[in-house]
Coordinates of N, CA and C in Angstrom, one line a residue:
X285 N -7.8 -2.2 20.0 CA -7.5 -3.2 19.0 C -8.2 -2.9 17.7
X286 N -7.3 -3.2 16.5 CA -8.0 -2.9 15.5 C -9.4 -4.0 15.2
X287 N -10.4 -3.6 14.5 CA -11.6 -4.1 14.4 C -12.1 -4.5 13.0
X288 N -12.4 -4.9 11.9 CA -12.9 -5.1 10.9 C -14.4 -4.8 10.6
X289 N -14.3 -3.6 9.6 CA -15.4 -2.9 9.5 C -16.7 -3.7 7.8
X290 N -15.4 -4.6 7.6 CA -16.1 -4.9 6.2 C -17.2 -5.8 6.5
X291 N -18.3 -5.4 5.6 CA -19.9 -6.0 5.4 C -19.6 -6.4 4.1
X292 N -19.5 -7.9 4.5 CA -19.8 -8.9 3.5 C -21.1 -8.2 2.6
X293 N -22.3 -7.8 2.7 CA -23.6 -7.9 1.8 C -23.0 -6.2 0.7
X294 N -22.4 -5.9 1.9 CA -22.2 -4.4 1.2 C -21.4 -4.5 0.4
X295 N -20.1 -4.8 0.5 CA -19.0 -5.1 -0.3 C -19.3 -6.0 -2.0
X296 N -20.5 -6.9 -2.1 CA -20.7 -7.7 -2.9 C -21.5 -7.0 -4.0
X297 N -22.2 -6.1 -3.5 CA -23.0 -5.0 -4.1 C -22.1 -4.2 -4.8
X298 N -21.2 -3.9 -5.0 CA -20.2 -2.7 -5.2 C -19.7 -3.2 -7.0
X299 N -19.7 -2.5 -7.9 CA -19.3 -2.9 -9.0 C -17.8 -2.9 -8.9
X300 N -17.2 -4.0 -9.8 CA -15.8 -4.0 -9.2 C -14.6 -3.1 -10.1
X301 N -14.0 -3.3 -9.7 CA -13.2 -2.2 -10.2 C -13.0 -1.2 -9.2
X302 N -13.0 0.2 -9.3 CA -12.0 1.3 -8.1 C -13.3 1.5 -7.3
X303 N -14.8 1.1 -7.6 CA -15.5 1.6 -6.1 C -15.4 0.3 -4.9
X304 N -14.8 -0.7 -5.5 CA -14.2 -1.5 -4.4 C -13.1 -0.9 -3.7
X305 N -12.2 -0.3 -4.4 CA -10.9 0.3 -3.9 C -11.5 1.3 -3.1
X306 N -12.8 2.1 -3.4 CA -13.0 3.4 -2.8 C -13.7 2.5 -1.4
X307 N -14.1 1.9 -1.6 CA -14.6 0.9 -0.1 C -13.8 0.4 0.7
X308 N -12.5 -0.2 0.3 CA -11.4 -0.2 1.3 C -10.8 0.3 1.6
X309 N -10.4 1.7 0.9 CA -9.5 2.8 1.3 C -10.6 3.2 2.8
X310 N -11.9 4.1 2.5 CA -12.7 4.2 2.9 C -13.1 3.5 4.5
X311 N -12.6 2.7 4.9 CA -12.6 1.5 5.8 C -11.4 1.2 6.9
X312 N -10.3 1.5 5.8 CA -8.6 1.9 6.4 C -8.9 3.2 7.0
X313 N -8.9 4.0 6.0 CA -9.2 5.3 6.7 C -10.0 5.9 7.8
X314 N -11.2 5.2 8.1 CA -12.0 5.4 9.0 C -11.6 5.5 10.7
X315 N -10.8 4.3 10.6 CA -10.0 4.2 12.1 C -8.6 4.7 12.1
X316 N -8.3 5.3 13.0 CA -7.2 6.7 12.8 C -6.1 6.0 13.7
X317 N -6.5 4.8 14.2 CA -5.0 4.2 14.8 C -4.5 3.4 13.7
X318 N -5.2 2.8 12.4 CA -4.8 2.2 11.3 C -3.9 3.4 10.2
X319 N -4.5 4.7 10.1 CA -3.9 5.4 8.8 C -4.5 7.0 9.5
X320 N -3.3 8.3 9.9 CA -3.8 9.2 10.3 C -4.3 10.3 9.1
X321 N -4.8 11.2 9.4 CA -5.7 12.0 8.3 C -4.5 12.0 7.0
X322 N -4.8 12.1 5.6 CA -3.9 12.1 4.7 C -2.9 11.5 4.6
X323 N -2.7 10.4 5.5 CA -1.4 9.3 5.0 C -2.2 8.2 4.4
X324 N -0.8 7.6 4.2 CA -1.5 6.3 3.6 C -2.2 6.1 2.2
X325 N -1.9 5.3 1.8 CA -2.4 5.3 0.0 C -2.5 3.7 0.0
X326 N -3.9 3.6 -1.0 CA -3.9 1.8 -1.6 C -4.1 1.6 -3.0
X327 N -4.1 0.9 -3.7 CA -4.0 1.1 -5.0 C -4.3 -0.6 -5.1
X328 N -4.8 -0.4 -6.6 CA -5.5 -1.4 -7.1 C -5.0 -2.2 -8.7
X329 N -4.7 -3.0 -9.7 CA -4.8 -3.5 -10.7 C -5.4 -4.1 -11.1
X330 N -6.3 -3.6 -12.4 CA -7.0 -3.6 -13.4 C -7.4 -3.8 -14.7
X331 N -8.2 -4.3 -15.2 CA -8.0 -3.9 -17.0 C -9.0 -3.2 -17.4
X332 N -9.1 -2.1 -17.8 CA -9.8 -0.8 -18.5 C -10.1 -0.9 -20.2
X333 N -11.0 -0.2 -20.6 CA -10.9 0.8 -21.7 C -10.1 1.8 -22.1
X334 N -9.6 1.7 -23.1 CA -8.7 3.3 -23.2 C -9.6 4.0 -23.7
X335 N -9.2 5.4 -24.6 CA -10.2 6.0 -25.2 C -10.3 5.6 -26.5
X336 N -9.8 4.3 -27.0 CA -9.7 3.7 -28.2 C -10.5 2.7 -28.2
X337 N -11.0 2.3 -26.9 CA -11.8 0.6 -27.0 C -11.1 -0.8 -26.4
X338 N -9.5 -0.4 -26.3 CA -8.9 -0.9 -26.2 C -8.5 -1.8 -24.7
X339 N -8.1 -3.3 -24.3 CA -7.9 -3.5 -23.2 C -6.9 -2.9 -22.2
X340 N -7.1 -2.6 -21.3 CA -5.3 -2.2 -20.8 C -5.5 -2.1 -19.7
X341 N -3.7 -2.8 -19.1 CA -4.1 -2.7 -17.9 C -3.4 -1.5 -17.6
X342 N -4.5 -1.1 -15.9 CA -3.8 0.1 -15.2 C -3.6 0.0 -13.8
X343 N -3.3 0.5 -13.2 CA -3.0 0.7 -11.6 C -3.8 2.0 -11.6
X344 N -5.1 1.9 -10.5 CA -5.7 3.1 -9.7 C -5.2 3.3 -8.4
X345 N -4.5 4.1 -8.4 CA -3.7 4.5 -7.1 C -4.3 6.3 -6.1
X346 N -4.1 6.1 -4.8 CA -4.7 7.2 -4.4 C -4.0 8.4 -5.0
X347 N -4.6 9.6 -5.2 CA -4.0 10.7 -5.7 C -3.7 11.5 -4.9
X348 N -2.8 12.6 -5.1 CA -1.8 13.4 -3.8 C -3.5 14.5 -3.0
X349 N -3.2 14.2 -2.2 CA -4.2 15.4 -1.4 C -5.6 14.7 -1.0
X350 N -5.9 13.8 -1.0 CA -7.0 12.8 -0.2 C -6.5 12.5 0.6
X351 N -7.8 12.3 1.7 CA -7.8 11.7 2.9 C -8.5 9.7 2.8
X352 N -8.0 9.2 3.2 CA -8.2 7.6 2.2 C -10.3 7.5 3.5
X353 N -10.2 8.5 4.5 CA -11.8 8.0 4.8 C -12.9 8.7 3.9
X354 N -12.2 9.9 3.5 CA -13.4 10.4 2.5 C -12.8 10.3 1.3
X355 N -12.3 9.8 0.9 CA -12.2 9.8 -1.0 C -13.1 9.0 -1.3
X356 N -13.2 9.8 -2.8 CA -14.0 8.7 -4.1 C -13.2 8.7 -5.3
X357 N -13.8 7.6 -6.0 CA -13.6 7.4 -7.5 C -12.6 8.3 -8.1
X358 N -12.6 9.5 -7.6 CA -12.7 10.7 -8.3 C -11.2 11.2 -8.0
X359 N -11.1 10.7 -6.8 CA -9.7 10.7 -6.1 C -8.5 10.1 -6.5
X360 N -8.6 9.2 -7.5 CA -8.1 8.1 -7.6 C -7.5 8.1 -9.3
X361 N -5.8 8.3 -9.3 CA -5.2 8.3 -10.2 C -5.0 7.0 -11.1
X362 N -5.8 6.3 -12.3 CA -5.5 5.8 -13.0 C -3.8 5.6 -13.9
X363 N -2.7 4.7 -14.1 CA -1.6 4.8 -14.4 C -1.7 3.4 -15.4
X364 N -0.9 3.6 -16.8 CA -1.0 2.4 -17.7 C 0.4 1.8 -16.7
X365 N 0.0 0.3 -16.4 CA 1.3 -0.6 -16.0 C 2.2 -0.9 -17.5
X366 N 2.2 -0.8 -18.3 CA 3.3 -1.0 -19.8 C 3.9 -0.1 -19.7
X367 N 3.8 1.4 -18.9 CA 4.7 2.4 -19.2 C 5.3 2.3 -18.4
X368 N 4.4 1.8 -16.7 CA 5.4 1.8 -15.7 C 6.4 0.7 -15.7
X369 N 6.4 -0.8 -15.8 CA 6.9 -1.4 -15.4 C 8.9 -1.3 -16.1
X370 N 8.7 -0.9 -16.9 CA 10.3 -0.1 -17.5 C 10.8 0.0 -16.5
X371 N 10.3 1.2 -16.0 CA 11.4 1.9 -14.2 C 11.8 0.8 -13.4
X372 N 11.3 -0.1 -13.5 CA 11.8 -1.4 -12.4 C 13.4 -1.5 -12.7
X373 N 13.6 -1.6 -14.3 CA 15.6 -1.5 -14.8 C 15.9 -0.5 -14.5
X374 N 15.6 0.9 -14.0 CA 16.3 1.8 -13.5 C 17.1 1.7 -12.4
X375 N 18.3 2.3 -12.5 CA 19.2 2.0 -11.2 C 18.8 3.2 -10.2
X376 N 18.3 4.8 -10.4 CA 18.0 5.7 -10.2 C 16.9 6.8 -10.8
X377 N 16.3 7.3 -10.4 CA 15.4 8.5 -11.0 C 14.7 9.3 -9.9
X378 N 15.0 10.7 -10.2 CA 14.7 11.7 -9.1 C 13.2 12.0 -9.1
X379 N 13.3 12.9 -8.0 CA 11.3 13.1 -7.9 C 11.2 13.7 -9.2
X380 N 12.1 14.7 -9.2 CA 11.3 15.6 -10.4 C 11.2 14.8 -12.3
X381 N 11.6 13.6 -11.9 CA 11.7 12.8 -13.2 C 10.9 12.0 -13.5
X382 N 10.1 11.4 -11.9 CA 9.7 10.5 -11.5 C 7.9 11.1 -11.9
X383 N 7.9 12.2 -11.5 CA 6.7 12.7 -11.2 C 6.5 13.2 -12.6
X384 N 7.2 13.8 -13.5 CA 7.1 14.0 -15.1 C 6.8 13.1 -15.6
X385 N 7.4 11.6 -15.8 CA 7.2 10.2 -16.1 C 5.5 10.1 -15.8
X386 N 5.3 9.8 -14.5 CA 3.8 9.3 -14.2 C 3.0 10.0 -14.3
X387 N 3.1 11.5 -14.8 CA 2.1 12.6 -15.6 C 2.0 11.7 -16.7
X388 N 2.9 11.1 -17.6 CA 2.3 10.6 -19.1 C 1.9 9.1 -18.8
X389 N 2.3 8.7 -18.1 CA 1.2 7.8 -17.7 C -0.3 7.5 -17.4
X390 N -0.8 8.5 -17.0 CA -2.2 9.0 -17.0 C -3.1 8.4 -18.2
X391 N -4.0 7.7 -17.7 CA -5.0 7.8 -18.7 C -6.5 8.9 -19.1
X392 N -6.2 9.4 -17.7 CA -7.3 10.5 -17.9 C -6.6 12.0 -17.3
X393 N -6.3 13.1 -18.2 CA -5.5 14.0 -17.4 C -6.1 14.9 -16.6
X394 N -7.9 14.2 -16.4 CA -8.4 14.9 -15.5 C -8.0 14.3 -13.9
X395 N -8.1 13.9 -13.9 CA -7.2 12.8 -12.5 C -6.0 13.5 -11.9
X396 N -6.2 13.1 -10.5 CA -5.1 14.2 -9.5 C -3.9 13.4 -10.0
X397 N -3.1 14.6 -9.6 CA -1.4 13.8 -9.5 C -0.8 13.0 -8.6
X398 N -0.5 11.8 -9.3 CA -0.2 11.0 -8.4 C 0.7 10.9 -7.3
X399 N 0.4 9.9 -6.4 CA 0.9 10.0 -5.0 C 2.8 9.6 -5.4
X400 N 3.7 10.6 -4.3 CA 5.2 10.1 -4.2 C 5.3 8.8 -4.1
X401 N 4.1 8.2 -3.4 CA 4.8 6.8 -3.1 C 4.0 5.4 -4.4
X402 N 3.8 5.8 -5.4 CA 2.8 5.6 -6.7 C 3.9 4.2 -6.7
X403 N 4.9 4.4 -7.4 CA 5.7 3.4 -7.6 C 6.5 1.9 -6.4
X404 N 5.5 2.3 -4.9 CA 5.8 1.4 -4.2 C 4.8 0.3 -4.6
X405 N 3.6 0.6 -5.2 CA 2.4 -0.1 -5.3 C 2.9 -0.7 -6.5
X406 N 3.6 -0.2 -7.7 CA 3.6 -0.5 -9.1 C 4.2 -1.6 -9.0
X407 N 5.2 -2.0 -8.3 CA 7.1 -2.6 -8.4 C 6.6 -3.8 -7.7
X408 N 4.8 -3.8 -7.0 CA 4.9 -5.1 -6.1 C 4.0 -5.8 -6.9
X409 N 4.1 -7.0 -7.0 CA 3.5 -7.7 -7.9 C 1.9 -8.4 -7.8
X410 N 1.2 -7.9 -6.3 CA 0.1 -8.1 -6.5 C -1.1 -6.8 -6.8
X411 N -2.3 -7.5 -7.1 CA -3.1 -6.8 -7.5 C -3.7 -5.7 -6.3
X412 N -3.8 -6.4 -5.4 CA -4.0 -5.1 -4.1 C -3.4 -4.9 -3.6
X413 N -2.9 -3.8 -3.2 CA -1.8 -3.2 -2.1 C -2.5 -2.2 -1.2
X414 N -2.2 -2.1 -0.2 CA -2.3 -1.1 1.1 C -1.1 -0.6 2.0
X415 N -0.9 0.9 2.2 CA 0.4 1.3 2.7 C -0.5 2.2 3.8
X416 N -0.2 1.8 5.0 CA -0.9 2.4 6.3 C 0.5 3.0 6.9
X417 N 0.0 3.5 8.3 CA 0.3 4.1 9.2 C 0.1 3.8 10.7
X418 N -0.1 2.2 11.0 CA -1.0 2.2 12.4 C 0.3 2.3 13.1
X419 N -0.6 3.1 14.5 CA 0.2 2.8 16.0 C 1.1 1.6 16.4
X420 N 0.4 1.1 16.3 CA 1.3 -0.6 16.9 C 2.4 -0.5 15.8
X421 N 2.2 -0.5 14.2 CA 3.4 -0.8 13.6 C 4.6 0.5 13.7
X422 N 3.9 1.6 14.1 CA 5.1 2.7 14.0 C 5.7 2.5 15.3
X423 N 4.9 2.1 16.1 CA 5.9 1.9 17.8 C 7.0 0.9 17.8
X424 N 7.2 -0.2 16.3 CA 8.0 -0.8 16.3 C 9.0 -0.8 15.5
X425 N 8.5 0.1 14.7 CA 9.5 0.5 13.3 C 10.2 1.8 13.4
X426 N 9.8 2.5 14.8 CA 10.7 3.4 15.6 C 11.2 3.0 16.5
X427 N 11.1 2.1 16.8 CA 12.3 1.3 18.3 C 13.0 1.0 17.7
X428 N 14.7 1.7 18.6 CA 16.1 0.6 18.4 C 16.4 -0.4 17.9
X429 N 15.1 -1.4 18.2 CA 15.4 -2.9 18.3 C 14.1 -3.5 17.5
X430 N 13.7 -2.3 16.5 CA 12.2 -2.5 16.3 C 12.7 -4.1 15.5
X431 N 13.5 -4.1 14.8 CA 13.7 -5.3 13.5 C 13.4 -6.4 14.3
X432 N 14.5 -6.3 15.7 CA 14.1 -7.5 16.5 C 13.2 -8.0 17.3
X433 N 12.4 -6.8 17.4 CA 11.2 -7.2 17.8 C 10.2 -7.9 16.9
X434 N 10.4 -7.2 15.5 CA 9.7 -7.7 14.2 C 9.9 -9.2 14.3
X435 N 10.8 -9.6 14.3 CA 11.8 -11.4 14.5 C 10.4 -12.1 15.4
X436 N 10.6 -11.5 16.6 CA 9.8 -12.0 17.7 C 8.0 -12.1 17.0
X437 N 7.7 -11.4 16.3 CA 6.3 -11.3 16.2 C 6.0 -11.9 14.7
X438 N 7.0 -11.4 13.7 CA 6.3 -12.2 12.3 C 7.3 -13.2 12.0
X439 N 8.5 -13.3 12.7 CA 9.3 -14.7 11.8 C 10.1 -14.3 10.7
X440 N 9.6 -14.5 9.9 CA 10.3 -14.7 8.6 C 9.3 -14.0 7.2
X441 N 8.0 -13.6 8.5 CA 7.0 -13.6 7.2 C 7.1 -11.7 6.6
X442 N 8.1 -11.1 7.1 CA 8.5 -10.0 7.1 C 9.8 -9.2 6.2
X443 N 9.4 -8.4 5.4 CA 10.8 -7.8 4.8 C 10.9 -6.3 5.4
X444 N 12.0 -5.9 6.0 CA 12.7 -5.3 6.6 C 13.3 -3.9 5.8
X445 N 12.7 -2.5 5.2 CA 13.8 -1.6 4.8 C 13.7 -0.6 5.4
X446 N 15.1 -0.1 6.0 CA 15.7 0.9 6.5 C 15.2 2.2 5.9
X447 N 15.2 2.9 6.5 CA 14.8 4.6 6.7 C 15.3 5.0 4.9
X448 N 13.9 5.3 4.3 CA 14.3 5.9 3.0 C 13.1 6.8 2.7
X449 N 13.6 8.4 2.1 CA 12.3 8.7 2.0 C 11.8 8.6 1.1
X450 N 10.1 8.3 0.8 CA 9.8 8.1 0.0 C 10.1 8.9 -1.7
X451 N 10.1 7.7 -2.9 CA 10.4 7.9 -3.6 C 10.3 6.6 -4.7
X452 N 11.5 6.5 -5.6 CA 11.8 5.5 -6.4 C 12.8 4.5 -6.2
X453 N 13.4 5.0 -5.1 CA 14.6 4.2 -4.2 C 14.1 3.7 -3.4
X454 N 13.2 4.3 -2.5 CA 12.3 3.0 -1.7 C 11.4 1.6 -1.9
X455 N 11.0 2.8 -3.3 CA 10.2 1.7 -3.5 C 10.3 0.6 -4.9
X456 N 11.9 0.7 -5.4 CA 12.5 0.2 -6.0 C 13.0 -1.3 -4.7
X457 N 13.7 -0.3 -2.8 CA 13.5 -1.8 -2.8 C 12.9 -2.3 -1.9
X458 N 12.0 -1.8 -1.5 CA 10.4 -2.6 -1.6 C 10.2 -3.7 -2.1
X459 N 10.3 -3.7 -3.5 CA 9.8 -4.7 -4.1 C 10.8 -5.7 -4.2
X460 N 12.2 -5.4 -3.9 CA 13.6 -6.8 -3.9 C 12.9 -7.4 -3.1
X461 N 13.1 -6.4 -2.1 CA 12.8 -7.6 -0.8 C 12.0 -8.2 -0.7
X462 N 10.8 -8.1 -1.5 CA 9.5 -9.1 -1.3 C 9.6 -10.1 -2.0
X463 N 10.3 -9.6 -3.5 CA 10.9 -10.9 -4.4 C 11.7 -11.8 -4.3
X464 N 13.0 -11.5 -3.3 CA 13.6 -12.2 -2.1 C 13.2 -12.9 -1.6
X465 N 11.7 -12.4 -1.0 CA 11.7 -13.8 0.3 C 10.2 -14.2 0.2
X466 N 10.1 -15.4 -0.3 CA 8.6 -16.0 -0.9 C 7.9 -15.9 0.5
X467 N 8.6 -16.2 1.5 CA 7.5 -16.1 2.8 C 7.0 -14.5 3.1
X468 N 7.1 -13.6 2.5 CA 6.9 -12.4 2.8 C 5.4 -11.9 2.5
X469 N 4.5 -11.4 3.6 CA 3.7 -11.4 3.9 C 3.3 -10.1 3.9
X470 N 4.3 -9.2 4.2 CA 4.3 -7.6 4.9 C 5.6 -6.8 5.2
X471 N 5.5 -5.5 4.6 CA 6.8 -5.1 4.9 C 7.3 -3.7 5.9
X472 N 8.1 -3.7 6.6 CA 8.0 -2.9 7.9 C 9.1 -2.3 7.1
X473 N 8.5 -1.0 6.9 CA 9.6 0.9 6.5 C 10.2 1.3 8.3
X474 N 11.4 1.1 8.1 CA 12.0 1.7 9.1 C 11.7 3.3 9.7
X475 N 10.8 3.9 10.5 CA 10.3 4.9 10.7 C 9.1 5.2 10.0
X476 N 8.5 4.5 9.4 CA 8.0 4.8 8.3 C 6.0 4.2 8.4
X477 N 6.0 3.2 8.3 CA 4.8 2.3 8.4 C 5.3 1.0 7.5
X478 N 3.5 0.4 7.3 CA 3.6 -0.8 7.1 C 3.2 -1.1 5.5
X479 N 3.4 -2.4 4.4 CA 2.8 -2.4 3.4 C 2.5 -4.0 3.6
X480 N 1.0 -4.1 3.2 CA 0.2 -5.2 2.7 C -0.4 -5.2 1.5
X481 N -0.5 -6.8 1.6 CA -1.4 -7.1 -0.1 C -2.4 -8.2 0.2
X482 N -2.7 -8.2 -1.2 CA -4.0 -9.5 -1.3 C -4.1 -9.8 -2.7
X483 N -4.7 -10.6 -3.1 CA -5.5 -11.1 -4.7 C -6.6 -10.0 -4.7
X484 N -7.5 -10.2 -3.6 CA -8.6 -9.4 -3.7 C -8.8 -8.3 -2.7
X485 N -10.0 -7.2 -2.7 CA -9.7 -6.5 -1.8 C -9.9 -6.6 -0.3
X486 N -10.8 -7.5 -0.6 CA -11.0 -8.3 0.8 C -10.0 -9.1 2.1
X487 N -9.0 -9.3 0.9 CA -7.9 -10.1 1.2 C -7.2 -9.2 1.7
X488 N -6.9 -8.3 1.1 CA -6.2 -6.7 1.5 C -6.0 -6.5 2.7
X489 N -7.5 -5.9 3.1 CA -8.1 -5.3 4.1 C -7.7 -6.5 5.0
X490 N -8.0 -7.7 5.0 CA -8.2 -8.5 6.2 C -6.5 -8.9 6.7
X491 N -5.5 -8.7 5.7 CA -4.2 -9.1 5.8 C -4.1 -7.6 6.9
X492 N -4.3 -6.6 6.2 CA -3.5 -5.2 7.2 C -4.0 -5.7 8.4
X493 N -5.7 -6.1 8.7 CA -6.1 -6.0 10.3 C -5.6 -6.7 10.3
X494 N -5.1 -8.1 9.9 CA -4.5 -9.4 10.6 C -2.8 -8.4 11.5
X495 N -2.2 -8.5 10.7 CA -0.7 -7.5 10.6 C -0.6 -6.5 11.7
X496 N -1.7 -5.8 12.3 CA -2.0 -4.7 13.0 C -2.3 -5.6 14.2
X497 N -3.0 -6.3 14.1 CA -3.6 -7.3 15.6 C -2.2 -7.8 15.9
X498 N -1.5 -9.0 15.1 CA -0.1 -9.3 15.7 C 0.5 -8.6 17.0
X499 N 0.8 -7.4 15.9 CA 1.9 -6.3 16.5 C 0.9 -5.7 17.9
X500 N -0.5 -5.4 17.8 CA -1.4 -5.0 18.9 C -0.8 -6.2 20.2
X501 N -1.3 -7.2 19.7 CA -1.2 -8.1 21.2 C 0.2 -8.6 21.7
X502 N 1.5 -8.7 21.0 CA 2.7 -8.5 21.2 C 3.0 -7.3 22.0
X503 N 2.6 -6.3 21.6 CA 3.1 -5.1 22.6 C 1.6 -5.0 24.0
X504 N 1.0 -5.5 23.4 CA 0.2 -5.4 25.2 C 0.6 -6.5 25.8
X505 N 1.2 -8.0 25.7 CA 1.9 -8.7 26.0 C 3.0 -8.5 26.8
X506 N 4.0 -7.6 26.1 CA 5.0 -7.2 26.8 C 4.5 -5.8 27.9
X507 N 3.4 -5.6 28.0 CA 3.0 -4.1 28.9 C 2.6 -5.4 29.7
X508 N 2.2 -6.2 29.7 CA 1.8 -6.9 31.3 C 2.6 -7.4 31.7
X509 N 3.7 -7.9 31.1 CA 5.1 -8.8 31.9 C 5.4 -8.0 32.7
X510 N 5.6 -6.5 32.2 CA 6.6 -5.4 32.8 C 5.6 -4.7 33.9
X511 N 4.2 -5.0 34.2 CA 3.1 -4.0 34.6 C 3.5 -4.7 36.6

């Protein structure tokens, strides 16, 4: 069963901004039935300095080629949200447009390139986001009947998208569906994994392990009916 690693004393200590993010990523990553090596990305919104003095906000998102248990600061793609949030009117845009686009988004062009799945985090309207990989949620979002099992375990508190690879199409609707359905809590990628959020990052973190436990004790539930 998943376990919660976060220390209140430690966590409070942390200046805020992306070494919180590097503390939760850090945390996700740690336990490998939550997020296997190199999957999974979290991202954060913020308001910065530019190199002008200027307020702005940005989205620090994981950058392509980290592992979310050992990244730092350093790993971590800063993106102005004024440039991104345009793409939301787009009906379409390919990788190779997509990934040219969030190059000039960059606030610092020393920063890795950002992750394919950059615009699932952008398009969702809270401040923390986390996109995992745990066991229990892929065991269900690969079943047949995973949706209907989803039914059985979250209700209503769930948005549902069918097999898409990642991109600007998924994660264009990603974000319907969450705007759709005010009760939406978490969203299950058909083959895919899971996405949560929070206000804070604490919130974050504690929503995925909530989300992960569900799905944990529903399927050992049904291993003892059948045992």
């Amino acid at each position: 069963m998943a376990k919660s690693l976060w220390e209140s004393q430690k966590a409070s200590a942390l200046e805020s901004g992306v070494e919180e993010l590097v503390y939760r990523s850090n945390l996700i990553g740690t336990d490998r039935t939550v997020c296997n090596w190199g999957g999974g990305n979290t991202s954060m919104k913020t308001v910065v300095k530019d190199f002008r003095g200027r307020d702005v906000e940005v989205m620090y998102v994981k950058g392509s080629g980290s592992d979310l248990a050992s990244m730092k600061a350093k790993n971590f793609t800063a993106l102005r949200m004024e440039d991104i949030r345009p793409l939301f009117e787009l009906e379409s845009m390919s990788d190779e447009d997509m990934v040219a686009y969030l190059a000039n988004c960059m606030i610092d062009s020393k920063h890795p390139r950002a992750s394919i799945e950059t615009l699932l985090h952008a398009f969702l309207p809270f401040k923390h986001v986390d996109h995992t990989h745990p066991d229990s949620i892929i065991s269900l979002c690969c079943t047949d009947n995973g949706r209907e099992l989803a039914v059985e375990i979250f209700g209503d508190r769930f948005v549902w998208v069918p097999y898409v690879r990642p991109g600007f199409t998924l994660s264009k609707m990603i974000a319907e569906g969450v705007l759709a359905n005010p009760k939406a809590e978490l969203v299950l990628m058909e083959k895919h994994g899971l996405v949560t959020w929070g206000e804070t990052s604490e919130e974050a973190y504690n929503k995925t392990l909530q989300i992960i436990t569900e799905a944990e004790e529903y399927i050992a539930g049904r291993i003892d009916e059948n045992a």
